Short mmCIF file of N, CA and C in Angstrom, two decimals:
data_model
loop_
_atom_site.label_atom_id
_atom_site.label_comp_id
_atom_site.label_asym_id
_atom_site.label_seq_id
_atom_site.Cartn_x
_atom_site.Cartn_y
_atom_site.Cartn_z
N UNK A 315 0.64 -1.10 0.04
CA UNK A 315 0.15 -0.05 -0.08
C UNK A 315 0.90 1.39 -0.10
N UNK A 316 1.93 1.41 0.35
CA UNK A 316 2.63 2.28 0.21
C UNK A 316 2.64 3.24 1.66
N UNK A 317 2.29 2.78 2.67
CA UNK A 317 2.15 3.16 3.99
C UNK A 317 2.74 2.84 5.03
N UNK A 318 3.70 3.77 5.71
CA UNK A 318 4.39 2.66 6.78
C UNK A 318 3.24 1.75 7.72
N UNK A 319 3.67 0.94 8.63
CA UNK A 319 2.91 -0.08 9.45
C UNK A 319 2.42 0.75 10.15
N UNK A 320 3.21 1.67 11.49
CA UNK A 320 3.08 2.19 12.09
C UNK A 320 2.31 3.65 12.01
N UNK A 321 1.89 3.89 10.51
CA UNK A 321 1.32 5.59 9.98
C UNK A 321 -0.27 4.56 9.92
N UNK A 322 -0.14 3.27 9.32
CA UNK A 322 -1.21 2.67 9.16
C UNK A 322 -1.78 2.09 10.41
N UNK A 323 -1.27 1.77 11.72
CA UNK A 323 -1.86 1.50 12.60
C UNK A 323 -2.43 2.80 13.58
N UNK A 324 -2.01 3.77 13.40
CA UNK A 324 -2.35 4.41 13.91
C UNK A 324 -3.38 5.48 13.66
N UNK A 325 -3.49 5.55 12.24
CA UNK A 325 -4.55 5.60 11.21
C UNK A 325 -5.99 4.63 11.93
N UNK A 326 -5.57 3.40 12.32
CA UNK A 326 -6.55 2.47 12.23
C UNK A 326 -7.27 2.13 13.66
N UNK A 327 -6.44 2.96 14.72
CA UNK A 327 -7.01 3.45 15.90
C UNK A 327 -7.38 4.68 16.09
N UNK A 328 -7.36 5.07 15.62
CA UNK A 328 -8.02 6.71 15.75
C UNK A 328 -9.70 6.17 14.60
N UNK A 329 -9.64 5.70 13.87
CA UNK A 329 -10.59 5.52 12.93
C UNK A 329 -12.07 4.51 13.55
N UNK A 330 -12.82 4.31 13.25
CA UNK A 330 -14.26 3.42 13.72
C UNK A 330 -13.70 2.17 13.67
N UNK A 331 -12.75 1.95 12.65
CA UNK A 331 -12.47 0.27 13.01
C UNK A 331 -11.63 -0.64 13.90
N UNK A 332 -10.59 0.86 14.54
CA UNK A 332 -9.75 0.40 15.72
C UNK A 332 -8.98 -0.61 15.38
N UNK A 333 -8.80 -1.61 14.67
CA UNK A 333 -7.80 -2.60 14.43
C UNK A 333 -8.04 -2.88 12.59
N UNK A 334 -6.71 -3.41 11.80
CA UNK A 334 -7.36 -4.14 10.87
C UNK A 334 -8.40 -5.38 10.75
N UNK A 335 -8.57 -5.84 11.42
CA UNK A 335 -9.24 -6.98 11.35
C UNK A 335 -10.88 -6.50 11.55
N UNK A 336 -11.20 -5.07 12.05
CA UNK A 336 -12.14 -4.24 11.97
C UNK A 336 -12.87 -3.71 10.77
N UNK A 337 -11.37 -3.46 9.70
CA UNK A 337 -11.62 -2.61 8.46
C UNK A 337 -12.00 -3.51 7.78
N UNK A 338 -11.13 -5.15 7.85
CA UNK A 338 -11.50 -6.51 6.77
C UNK A 338 -13.32 -6.65 7.42
N UNK A 339 -13.63 -6.80 8.37
CA UNK A 339 -14.78 -7.07 8.44
C UNK A 339 -15.90 -6.41 7.61
N UNK A 340 -15.69 -4.77 7.81
CA UNK A 340 -16.74 -3.94 7.48
C UNK A 340 -16.24 -3.75 5.85
N UNK A 341 -15.77 -3.77 5.41
CA UNK A 341 -15.20 -4.54 3.83
C UNK A 341 -16.41 -5.95 3.62
N UNK A 342 -15.92 -6.81 4.44
CA UNK A 342 -16.95 -8.09 3.74
C UNK A 342 -17.95 -8.13 4.24
N UNK A 343 -18.57 -7.31 5.07
CA UNK A 343 -20.07 -6.81 5.13
C UNK A 343 -20.80 -6.55 3.99
N UNK A 344 -19.73 -5.05 3.75
CA UNK A 344 -20.49 -4.50 2.72
C UNK A 344 -20.96 -5.40 1.75
N UNK A 345 -19.57 -6.25 1.12
CA UNK A 345 -19.72 -6.94 -0.01
C UNK A 345 -20.96 -8.43 0.38
N UNK A 346 -21.26 -8.46 1.19
CA UNK A 346 -22.27 -9.29 1.46
C UNK A 346 -23.35 -8.59 1.74
N UNK A 347 -23.54 -7.28 1.50
CA UNK A 347 -24.92 -6.87 1.52
C UNK A 347 -25.02 -6.64 0.02
N UNK A 348 -24.06 -6.32 -0.42
CA UNK A 348 -24.21 -6.07 -2.20
C UNK A 348 -24.70 -7.63 -2.83
N UNK A 349 -24.01 -8.48 -2.42
CA UNK A 349 -23.98 -9.84 -2.75
C UNK A 349 -25.64 -10.24 -2.49
N UNK A 350 -26.32 -10.15 -1.21
CA UNK A 350 -27.36 -10.31 -1.04
C UNK A 350 -28.65 -9.98 -1.18
N UNK A 351 -28.26 -8.75 -1.73
CA UNK A 351 -29.37 -7.99 -3.05
C UNK A 351 -29.05 -8.54 -4.87
N UNK A 352 -27.94 -8.68 -5.26
CA UNK A 352 -27.78 -8.75 -6.33
C UNK A 352 -28.18 -10.54 -6.96
N UNK A 353 -27.97 -11.21 -5.85
CA UNK A 353 -27.86 -12.48 -5.95
C UNK A 353 -28.81 -13.30 -5.07
N UNK A 354 -30.18 -13.03 -4.92
CA UNK A 354 -31.15 -13.84 -4.36
C UNK A 354 -31.26 -14.98 -4.21
N UNK A 355 -30.35 -15.85 -5.22
CA UNK A 355 -30.57 -16.94 -5.63
C UNK A 355 -29.93 -17.91 -4.38
N UNK A 356 -28.79 -16.73 -4.03
CA UNK A 356 -27.46 -17.63 -3.22
C UNK A 356 -28.32 -17.51 -1.71
N UNK A 357 -28.14 -19.15 -1.24
CA UNK A 357 -28.07 -19.03 0.13
C UNK A 357 -27.29 -18.03 1.01
N UNK A 358 -27.48 -18.16 2.37
CA UNK A 358 -26.84 -16.73 3.39
C UNK A 358 -25.58 -17.53 3.92
N UNK A 359 -25.62 -19.18 3.48
CA UNK A 359 -24.14 -19.82 3.68
C UNK A 359 -23.19 -19.51 2.42
N UNK A 360 -23.69 -19.44 1.32
CA UNK A 360 -23.10 -19.50 -0.06
C UNK A 360 -22.30 -18.31 0.24
N UNK A 361 -23.07 -16.80 0.89
CA UNK A 361 -23.10 -15.39 0.70
C UNK A 361 -21.72 -15.37 1.67
N UNK A 362 -21.65 -16.20 2.95
CA UNK A 362 -21.05 -16.19 4.24
C UNK A 362 -19.58 -16.36 3.56
N UNK A 363 -19.72 -17.55 2.40
CA UNK A 363 -18.83 -18.50 2.32
C UNK A 363 -17.84 -17.54 0.78
N UNK A 364 -18.97 -16.94 0.30
CA UNK A 364 -18.18 -15.99 -0.53
C UNK A 364 -17.26 -14.93 -0.26
N UNK A 365 -17.49 -14.20 1.01
CA UNK A 365 -17.32 -12.93 1.70
C UNK A 365 -15.95 -13.15 2.39
N UNK A 366 -15.86 -14.81 2.58
CA UNK A 366 -14.63 -14.89 3.53
C UNK A 366 -14.84 -15.54 5.02
N UNK A 367 -16.07 -15.69 5.14
CA UNK A 367 -16.44 -16.14 6.17
C UNK A 367 -16.50 -17.63 6.62
N UNK A 368 -15.79 -18.59 7.46
CA UNK A 368 -15.91 -19.71 7.47
C UNK A 368 -17.25 -20.56 8.18
N UNK A 369 -17.96 -19.37 9.26
CA UNK A 369 -18.85 -20.29 10.36
C UNK A 369 -19.68 -18.58 10.22
N UNK A 370 -20.90 -19.89 9.78
CA UNK A 370 -22.42 -19.48 9.49
C UNK A 370 -22.94 -18.08 10.50
N UNK A 371 -22.36 -19.02 11.81
CA UNK A 371 -22.98 -18.40 13.20
C UNK A 371 -22.05 -16.84 13.55
N UNK A 372 -21.05 -16.95 12.97
CA UNK A 372 -20.16 -15.96 13.30
C UNK A 372 -20.48 -14.80 12.30
N UNK A 373 -20.79 -15.14 10.99
CA UNK A 373 -21.16 -14.65 9.94
C UNK A 373 -22.50 -13.83 10.59
N UNK A 374 -23.69 -14.20 10.92
CA UNK A 374 -24.87 -13.60 11.59
C UNK A 374 -24.55 -12.67 12.50
N UNK A 375 -23.51 -13.24 13.35
CA UNK A 375 -23.53 -12.02 14.57
C UNK A 375 -22.46 -10.84 13.97
N UNK A 376 -21.29 -11.15 13.16
CA UNK A 376 -21.27 -9.88 12.28
C UNK A 376 -21.79 -9.08 11.81
N UNK A 377 -22.62 -9.77 11.19
CA UNK A 377 -23.66 -9.10 10.31
C UNK A 377 -24.38 -8.22 10.86
N UNK A 378 -25.39 -9.02 11.70
CA UNK A 378 -26.10 -7.92 12.45
C UNK A 378 -25.28 -6.91 13.52
N UNK A 379 -23.91 -7.27 13.86
CA UNK A 379 -23.41 -6.31 14.88
C UNK A 379 -23.05 -4.87 13.98
N UNK A 380 -22.83 -5.15 12.29
CA UNK A 380 -23.20 -4.02 11.30
C UNK A 380 -24.10 -3.24 11.29
N UNK A 381 -24.61 -4.63 10.62
CA UNK A 381 -26.63 -3.51 10.28
C UNK A 381 -27.64 -3.78 11.35
N UNK A 382 -27.35 -4.25 12.09
CA UNK A 382 -28.65 -4.06 12.81
C UNK A 382 -29.65 -5.28 12.52
N UNK A 383 -29.49 -6.04 11.42
CA UNK A 383 -30.28 -6.81 10.80
C UNK A 383 -29.69 -8.28 10.60
N UNK A 384 -30.64 -9.50 10.56
CA UNK A 384 -29.74 -10.79 10.31
C UNK A 384 -29.74 -10.59 8.54
N UNK A 385 -28.96 -11.09 8.33
CA UNK A 385 -28.58 -11.44 6.83
C UNK A 385 -30.03 -11.73 5.96
N UNK A 386 -30.76 -12.57 6.41
CA UNK A 386 -32.11 -13.11 5.63
C UNK A 386 -33.16 -11.72 5.52
N UNK A 387 -32.90 -10.95 6.66
CA UNK A 387 -33.64 -9.56 6.76
C UNK A 387 -33.64 -9.01 5.77
N UNK A 388 -32.11 -8.87 5.78
CA UNK A 388 -31.74 -7.60 5.12
C UNK A 388 -31.73 -7.99 3.49
N UNK A 389 -31.90 -9.00 2.88
CA UNK A 389 -32.29 -9.65 1.80
C UNK A 389 -33.91 -9.49 1.14
N UNK A 390 -34.39 -10.06 2.41
CA UNK A 390 -36.03 -9.62 2.05
C UNK A 390 -36.27 -8.29 2.41
N UNK A 391 -35.86 -7.05 3.14
CA UNK A 391 -35.85 -6.01 2.44
C UNK A 391 -35.64 -4.57 1.74
N UNK A 392 -34.56 -5.39 0.85
CA UNK A 392 -33.77 -4.89 -0.56
C UNK A 392 -33.78 -5.31 -1.59
#
């Protein structure tokens, strides 16, 4: 990325993400939201797998934490 590691860590700590894992989770959830709407024929498990989540329960937990709703409800309402 061309950014010194310390500078990136400082930026992340000051951002809403706090750590690299938070940024990655946020990007995965945004992709999951897109996929849930564009690929209604995909199961929630397929979307979770596509977005890099190995555990459906964890995907549900993180999705609800970031969006305030479950993946299935999000897909039904969008």
